[in-house]
Amino acid sequence: MTEEKPTRVLIAKPGLDGHDRGAKVVALGLRDAGFEVIYTGIRQTPEMIVHAAVQEDVDVMGLSCLSGAHKTLFPKVVELLRQSGRQDVLVIGGGIIPEDDVPLLMERGVQAIFPSGTLISRIADYIRDKVQR
Amino acid sequence: MKRRQSATQLAERMLAGDSLALPRLISLVEGESAAVAEIMRRIAPHTGRAYCVGVTGPPGAGKSTVVDKLTVLMRQRGLSVGIVAVDPSSPFTGGALLGDRIRMQQHYLDPGVFIRSMATRGSHGGLPGTVQGVIKLLDASGRDVILVETVGVGQTELDVVNTADVVIVVVTPESGDAVQAMKAGLFEIADIFAINKADREGAQRMKAELEAILAMKPGESIAVVLTEAHRGVGIEELYQELERYRRAQEENGELERRRRHRRREEFLELLQRRIRRRFLDFADKDGQLKALTEQVVAGELDPYSACARVLGDRHWLDKWLSQEGPALSEAEG
Ligand SMILES: Nc1nc2c(ncn2[C@@H]2O[C@H](COP(=O)(O)OP(=O)(O)O)[C@@H](O)[C@H]2O)c(=O)[nH]1
Ligand SMILES: [Mg+2]
């Protein structure tokens, strides 16, 4: 078959804030861009997110955080993915992330940060570009 | 890098309990990789133990919530659970939003529960043929019970019958009256009805209506259970009905009959898919066939005569079967 395997993306919201409008908009946008998006809901611990990512065999993990706890939560997810043998998952982040925090997150293994308001098409292009097999 | 391991190695690792191997194998099966035959051959001796429960019904009826709550009861009884939650892919973009896990968060960290979301992909709204393979993987990995959630719209409902040992149909009082359910063909596939959202108006009336219609079906006893899945109400009763159904099925041989039917269907379906794919490849390349097709397209030859010409020509069929490319027996999906 010529048909390609669709890229699987997990959209997760680590941390305690209960607002997932932004994450849902991204999830819907990526679906419309042709991705298989697994949405896991709010208030997830990094452990829960990584378990889901492993079971769902995703290619990409999109983390959204509005609470300000991204500096600990995002790197924790990256670390747990590595411990689970899934360091190959492309981890990207979004939400309310101050520019000053970006270098630290990148250093800790987050591959890209898309602040609130980023065009979904940009995120979709980025993923397509990175997940070429 | 992640796909490079041989399928046999992966299967060995899965059978040895490696938690990364199962998800990868599922992806291979789902993607109809060329390795599927090898995987299935390797795991076949380890399948046939799990009991497979289909849960279907209209969107929003509460299927995922029911699955979540049934899983709690099964875990309390020490059963390991596999969940396959199928949602439709967009026929236009191929994308899908798979959100059933949202209702199942309490099980994420439980190693006794494995959850996998699947999109229907190219199956034209039906249940993908690959679900059967995914169920076998979960079965071989040692799950006692496998719950398969599918959205009951159109074709998927019928497909679920060929997939599960028992089918629970989840409806709600607002999904209309019992006659509506009858029109939708739900009576043909339901082994057990759950009227969920029983906290809403009309649940009792719907139960009475369903039971009245079911009473007219001779020889079958189909239970109707009222549930409020979000609060866990009625789930124990639903579970009891499942148990009762399974016992009866095992005693009267219905379970084996159903599985025999399923094996036959699966085999014939697979054969058809492969012959079809092989033929389409051939039709793409063969000059003689292309010329004939053009005659039909131009309206110079009717399709029936053209078809008879192809199938009546042994030489042509030989050419098809001996064409280059992967052997028919090993071709993908
Ligand atoms: N009022 C009420 N809401 C319920 C009940 N069961 C589930 N829900 C809610 O119905 C919505 C859809 O449930 P979900 O399980 O996702 O439905 P599915 O699309 O059939 O899988 C969710 O918001 C649930 O919390 C119920 O018994 N009563
Ligand atoms: Mg659901």
XYZ file of C-alpha atoms and ligand atoms in Angstrom:
495
model
C 0.000 0.000 0.000
C 1.197 3.501 -0.751
C -0.798 4.940 2.130
C 1.433 6.138 4.955
C 1.030 5.264 8.575
C -0.572 8.279 10.242
C 1.580 9.996 12.837
C 0.274 9.528 16.374
C 0.353 12.478 18.741
C -0.504 12.454 22.418
C -1.777 15.745 23.798
C -1.548 15.895 27.569
C -1.946 18.425 30.316
C 0.387 17.785 33.211
C -0.187 19.678 36.432
C -3.115 20.914 38.370
C -4.666 23.679 36.325
C -8.046 22.715 34.979
C -8.168 24.757 31.794
C -7.835 22.682 28.692
C -9.375 24.910 26.048
C -6.017 25.595 24.452
C -4.981 21.955 24.521
C -8.297 20.942 22.957
C -7.937 23.518 20.208
C -4.502 22.148 19.380
C -5.824 18.569 19.489
C -8.638 19.409 17.068
C -6.331 21.395 14.819
C -3.846 18.558 14.570
C -6.651 16.112 13.843
C -7.733 18.346 10.972
C -4.128 18.383 9.784
C -4.331 14.588 9.417
C -2.779 13.375 12.658
C -4.147 10.718 14.967
C -4.441 12.659 18.194
C -4.853 10.938 21.516
C -6.242 13.273 24.113
C -5.876 12.247 27.729
C -7.565 15.048 29.637
C -6.575 17.342 32.475
C -4.679 16.954 35.735
C -2.229 14.323 34.644
C 0.910 13.363 36.469
C 4.019 12.873 34.327
C 3.854 9.160 35.190
C 0.310 8.854 33.836
C 1.221 10.704 30.677
C 4.226 8.542 29.968
C 2.306 5.314 30.606
C -0.284 6.468 28.094
C 2.395 7.430 25.572
C 4.012 4.002 25.820
C 0.752 2.076 25.464
C -0.395 4.240 22.584
C 3.008 3.964 20.878
C 2.951 7.632 19.941
C 5.503 9.427 17.809
C 4.927 12.832 19.338
C 4.053 14.168 22.788
C 2.502 17.601 23.068
C 2.472 18.996 26.599
C 0.384 21.955 27.586
C 0.793 23.825 30.833
C -0.712 27.043 32.095
C 0.039 26.763 35.779
C 3.677 27.763 35.676
C 4.916 24.345 36.704
C 6.306 23.560 33.253
C 9.903 23.938 34.448
C 9.613 20.820 36.573
C 6.842 18.943 34.739
C 8.125 18.993 31.161
C 11.643 17.772 31.996
C 10.121 15.121 34.246
C 8.096 13.760 31.320
C 11.207 13.709 29.127
C 13.124 11.866 31.831
C 10.382 9.273 32.351
C 10.135 8.673 28.616
C 13.856 7.983 28.593
C 13.542 5.595 31.520
C 10.731 3.802 29.667
C 12.905 3.314 26.615
C 10.983 5.859 24.566
C 13.558 8.633 24.258
C 12.701 8.640 20.540
C 9.368 10.396 21.190
C 9.374 13.979 19.931
C 8.403 16.141 22.915
C 6.992 19.590 22.291
C 5.440 22.058 24.711
C 2.898 24.830 24.706
C 0.775 26.995 26.933
C 1.963 29.946 28.950
C 5.734 29.615 28.847
C 7.888 32.690 29.510
C 10.551 33.156 26.878
C 13.251 33.037 29.557
C 12.338 29.445 30.394
C 12.698 28.151 26.852
C 16.485 27.542 26.878
C 16.233 25.500 30.059
C 13.390 23.374 28.655
C 15.271 22.767 25.423
C 18.342 21.798 27.381
C 16.266 19.264 29.293
C 15.043 17.556 26.144
C 11.927 19.444 25.059
C 12.396 19.825 21.308
C 10.277 22.907 20.673
C 8.004 25.346 22.470
C 4.908 26.763 20.797
C 3.435 29.518 22.979
C -0.334 30.061 23.162
C -1.498 31.661 19.966
C 0.907 29.796 17.656
C -0.774 28.854 14.386
C -1.661 25.161 14.397
C -0.396 24.873 10.845
C 3.064 25.820 12.111
C 2.955 23.065 14.713
C 1.708 20.590 12.117
C 4.494 21.523 9.697
C 7.076 21.210 12.422
C 5.872 17.721 13.372
C 5.738 16.547 9.762
C 9.219 17.809 9.196
C 10.600 16.064 12.290
C 8.776 12.773 12.042
C 9.737 11.933 8.477
C 10.581 8.284 8.376
C 15.367 3.175 14.859
C 12.372 2.209 16.869
C 10.830 0.016 14.158
C 13.913 -1.915 13.256
C 13.637 -4.852 15.576
C 12.405 -7.985 13.884
C 8.779 -8.830 14.418
C 9.646 -12.267 15.756
C 11.948 -10.774 18.361
C 9.234 -8.350 19.360
C 6.722 -11.177 19.659
C 9.137 -13.168 21.838
C 9.653 -10.142 24.039
C 5.925 -9.564 24.334
C 5.335 -13.172 25.345
C 8.064 -12.702 27.947
C 6.166 -9.747 29.367
C 8.157 -6.795 27.983
C 5.932 -3.721 28.287
C 7.336 -1.932 25.231
C 6.886 -4.841 22.850
C 3.084 -5.039 22.925
C 2.474 -1.406 21.912
C 4.939 -1.735 19.022
C 3.384 -4.950 17.801
C -0.021 -3.313 17.881
C 1.319 -0.530 15.667
C 2.697 -3.076 13.207
C -0.623 -4.891 13.051
C -2.552 -1.657 12.831
C -0.321 -0.415 10.025
C -0.787 -3.723 8.152
C 2.950 -4.207 8.069
C 4.381 -7.048 6.009
C 5.381 -8.650 9.303
C 1.800 -9.306 10.402
C 1.744 -12.887 9.118
C 4.902 -13.675 11.035
C 3.568 -12.069 14.209
C 0.267 -13.912 14.024
C 1.972 -17.231 13.393
C 4.162 -16.750 16.435
C 1.402 -15.736 18.850
C -1.318 -18.114 17.623
C -0.538 -20.828 20.197
C -1.060 -18.258 22.954
C -4.460 -16.992 21.862
C -7.995 -18.107 22.639
C -7.938 -17.575 26.380
C -9.298 -14.051 26.698
C -12.988 -13.235 26.811
C -13.866 -10.374 24.498
C -16.623 -7.907 25.370
C -17.845 -5.466 22.716
C -19.345 -2.186 23.927
C -21.141 -0.164 21.304
C -23.783 2.535 21.005
C -24.228 6.116 19.812
C -21.630 8.833 20.489
C -21.908 10.296 23.969
C -24.053 7.480 25.335
C -21.474 6.732 28.001
C -19.597 3.774 26.503
C -16.171 4.857 27.731
C -17.561 5.529 31.189
C -19.175 2.084 31.253
C -15.897 0.504 30.134
C -14.044 2.391 32.852
C -16.424 1.266 35.587
C -16.588 -2.346 34.376
C -12.808 -2.373 34.455
C -12.874 -1.401 38.127
C -15.052 -4.422 38.932
C -12.915 -6.746 36.852
C -9.749 -5.557 38.557
C -11.362 -6.103 41.957
C -11.886 -9.699 40.887
C -8.251 -10.015 39.932
C -8.828 -10.088 36.168
C -6.353 -8.334 33.912
C -7.977 -6.105 31.317
C -7.162 -4.931 27.817
C -9.149 -2.053 26.348
C -9.348 -1.187 22.658
C -11.206 2.059 22.019
C -12.018 2.708 18.374
C -13.024 6.104 17.006
C -13.600 7.200 13.416
C -10.922 8.725 11.199
C -11.875 11.648 9.039
C -12.359 10.329 5.499
C -11.027 13.649 4.210
C -7.851 14.265 6.171
C -7.217 10.824 7.670
C -6.897 12.499 11.052
C -8.697 11.376 14.187
C -9.326 12.618 17.697
C -9.155 9.722 20.103
C -10.537 10.835 23.446
C -11.829 7.726 25.150
C -8.903 7.575 27.541
C -10.154 10.715 29.276
C -12.743 8.588 31.082
C -10.250 5.904 32.035
C -7.605 7.882 33.884
C -7.892 5.928 37.099
C -6.337 2.912 35.364
C -3.318 4.594 33.777
C -0.828 3.426 36.368
C -2.307 -0.032 36.856
C -0.099 -2.590 35.081
C -3.155 -4.876 34.976
C -4.892 -2.554 32.523
C -3.680 -1.875 28.997
C -5.511 0.779 27.003
C -5.110 1.394 23.305
C -6.933 3.942 21.167
C -7.453 3.119 17.507
C -8.733 5.110 14.563
C -10.796 3.413 11.882
C -8.318 4.554 9.191
C -9.177 3.239 5.731
C -12.040 0.996 6.737
C -14.779 3.253 5.348
C -16.475 3.764 8.674
C -16.529 0.072 9.523
C -14.477 -1.511 12.221
C -10.994 -1.949 10.791
C -10.055 -5.532 9.990
C -6.942 -4.929 12.038
C -8.896 -4.758 15.324
C -9.127 -8.532 15.263
C -5.344 -8.757 15.162
C -4.940 -6.246 17.970
C -7.334 -8.276 20.114
C -5.227 -11.364 19.451
C -2.126 -9.555 20.592
C -3.816 -8.519 23.837
C -5.070 -12.062 24.244
C -1.600 -13.536 23.714
C -0.131 -11.004 26.133
C -2.215 -12.650 28.842
C -5.214 -10.372 29.306
C -8.182 -12.158 30.870
C -10.802 -9.811 29.475
C -10.681 -7.523 26.460
C -13.140 -4.666 26.201
C -13.647 -3.243 22.723
C -15.401 0.110 22.524
C -16.766 1.130 19.133
C -19.017 3.967 18.102
C -22.251 2.486 16.934
C -22.867 4.292 13.716
C -23.588 2.311 10.610
C -21.274 -0.500 9.739
C -19.192 -0.699 12.922
C -22.135 -2.141 14.814
C -22.360 -5.108 12.556
C -18.621 -5.614 12.572
C -18.479 -5.713 16.339
C -20.505 -8.917 16.303
C -17.736 -10.618 14.390
C -15.208 -9.385 16.896
C -16.611 -9.960 20.356
C -17.870 -12.902 22.387
C -20.639 -10.737 23.791
C -21.964 -7.322 22.793
C -23.258 -4.716 25.218
C -25.264 -2.002 23.508
C -25.315 1.264 25.448
C -28.266 3.544 24.772
C -29.694 6.534 26.618
C -33.237 7.695 27.258
C -32.620 10.699 25.035
C -31.311 8.602 22.155
C -34.993 8.241 21.320
C -37.464 5.499 21.907
C -37.038 1.778 21.600
C -38.435 1.818 18.085
C -35.543 4.043 17.083
C -33.132 1.487 18.475
C -34.915 -1.211 16.543
C -34.604 0.715 13.300
C -30.905 1.220 13.928
C -30.467 -2.537 13.996
C -29.346 -2.593 17.616
C -31.620 -5.502 18.458
C -29.763 -7.747 16.053
C -26.444 -7.244 17.723
C -27.223 -6.678 21.399
C -26.647 -9.509 23.824
C -27.168 -7.129 26.721
C -28.692 -3.647 26.722
C -27.466 -0.965 29.101
C -29.754 2.047 29.336
C -27.236 4.559 30.585
C -27.942 8.019 31.982
C -30.799 6.423 33.861
C -30.786 9.566 35.961
C -32.483 11.239 33.000
C -36.178 11.308 32.161
C -37.712 8.362 30.412
C -35.261 5.628 31.409
C -37.894 3.429 33.028
C -40.241 3.860 30.103
C -37.499 2.979 27.644
C -36.638 -0.135 29.635
C -40.267 -1.248 29.520
C -40.420 -0.636 25.778
C -37.186 -2.481 25.071
C -38.321 -5.412 27.174
C -41.650 -5.526 25.395
C -39.926 -5.707 22.029
C -37.392 -8.236 23.274
C -40.178 -10.442 24.608
C -41.251 -10.939 21.006
C -37.889 -12.462 20.113
C -38.316 -16.155 20.731
C -35.648 -18.255 22.343
C -33.418 -15.435 23.476
C -33.215 -13.713 26.791
C -31.574 -10.349 26.458
C -31.157 -8.426 29.680
C -31.871 -4.717 29.949
C -29.932 -2.983 32.719
C -30.356 0.592 33.908
C -27.027 2.305 34.587
C -25.702 5.656 35.725
C -22.165 5.012 34.669
C -20.692 8.339 35.801
C -21.691 7.465 39.367
C -21.077 3.741 39.055
C -24.751 2.926 39.628
C -26.000 -0.277 37.988
C -22.539 -1.399 36.913
C -22.494 -4.309 39.344
C -25.806 -5.494 37.835
C -24.376 -5.098 34.366
C -21.364 -7.130 35.378
C -23.619 -9.835 36.814
C -25.472 -10.015 33.499
C -22.165 -10.367 31.682
C -21.176 -13.245 33.932
C -24.544 -14.907 33.511
C -24.361 -14.537 29.737
C -20.876 -15.974 29.613
C -21.780 -18.983 31.750
C -24.801 -19.767 29.575
C -22.717 -19.324 26.433
C -20.078 -21.706 27.694
C -22.597 -24.294 28.785
C -24.720 -24.379 25.650
C -21.816 -24.257 23.217
C -22.770 -20.853 21.853
C -19.347 -19.381 22.649
C -17.551 -21.990 20.589
C -20.055 -21.635 17.772
C -19.469 -17.914 17.734
C -15.723 -18.290 17.692
C -15.839 -20.831 14.882
C -17.958 -18.417 12.864
C -15.473 -15.648 13.587
C -12.486 -17.720 12.476
C -14.216 -18.542 9.212
C -15.116 -14.905 8.583
C -11.629 -13.737 9.403
C -10.015 -16.222 7.048
C -12.306 -15.515 4.113
C -12.029 -11.787 4.674
C -8.240 -11.953 4.707
C -8.162 -14.053 1.571
C -10.422 -11.568 -0.164
C -8.358 -8.569 0.889
C -5.152 -10.108 -0.369
C -6.545 -11.290 -3.669
C -8.043 -7.899 -4.186
C -4.867 -6.005 -3.446
C -2.832 -8.316 -5.637
C -5.312 -7.900 -8.432
C -5.354 -4.110 -8.192
C -1.552 -4.075 -8.435
C -1.793 -6.232 -11.547
C -4.553 -4.145 -13.082
C -2.316 -1.130 -12.656
C 0.518 -2.669 -14.644
C -0.959 -5.043 -17.190
C -1.250 -3.453 -20.629
C -3.869 -5.872 -21.910
C -6.106 -5.241 -18.913
C -5.624 -1.514 -19.148
C -6.675 -1.565 -22.792
C -9.761 -3.566 -21.904
C -10.583 -1.145 -19.090
C -10.308 1.738 -21.539
C -12.838 0.033 -23.810
C -15.249 -0.157 -20.879
C -14.531 3.437 -19.895
C -15.231 4.601 -23.421
C -18.540 2.765 -23.400
C -17.493 0.485 -26.250
C -17.711 -2.684 -24.190
C -20.093 -3.460 -21.348
C -18.442 -4.359 -18.030
C -20.056 -7.786 -17.837
C -18.636 -8.920 -21.154
C -15.265 -7.454 -20.228
C -15.338 -9.301 -16.936
C -16.234 -12.577 -18.628
C -13.386 -12.077 -21.038
C -10.875 -11.680 -18.199
C -12.107 -14.571 -16.110
C -12.519 -16.839 -19.137
C -8.891 -16.404 -20.161
C -6.642 -18.865 -18.343
C -3.572 -17.350 -19.887
C -4.477 -14.020 -18.398
C -5.146 -15.427 -14.957
C -1.797 -17.236 -15.096
C -0.122 -13.984 -15.934
C -1.806 -12.358 -12.951
C -0.816 -15.046 -10.483
C 2.752 -15.263 -11.738
C 3.358 -11.518 -11.783
C 6.393 -10.059 -10.144
C 6.215 -8.704 -6.643
C 5.688 -10.249 -3.246
C 4.262 -13.754 -3.245
C 0.523 -13.730 -2.745
C 0.913 -15.634 0.502
C 3.138 -12.970 2.032
C 1.591 -9.803 0.642
C 0.566 -7.201 3.127
C -2.837 -7.098 4.801
N -26.021 12.265 33.350
C -25.210 11.242 33.069
N -24.081 11.469 32.382
C -23.274 10.415 32.112
C -23.583 9.109 32.513
N -22.617 8.275 32.076
C -21.730 9.038 31.419
N -22.115 10.334 31.431
C -21.431 11.478 30.811
O -21.685 11.447 29.427
C -20.588 12.000 28.706
C -20.127 11.072 27.610
O -19.598 9.895 28.189
P -18.605 8.930 27.420
O -18.361 7.766 28.297
O -17.428 9.663 26.938
O -19.500 8.506 26.158
P -19.119 7.675 24.832
O -18.947 8.673 23.740
O -20.284 6.805 24.562
O -17.873 6.908 25.124
C -19.522 12.267 29.754
O -19.551 13.625 30.082
C -19.937 11.410 30.914
O -19.505 11.917 32.151
C -24.812 8.904 33.254
O -25.166 7.788 33.653
N -25.565 9.998 33.509
Mg -16.023 6.883 24.101
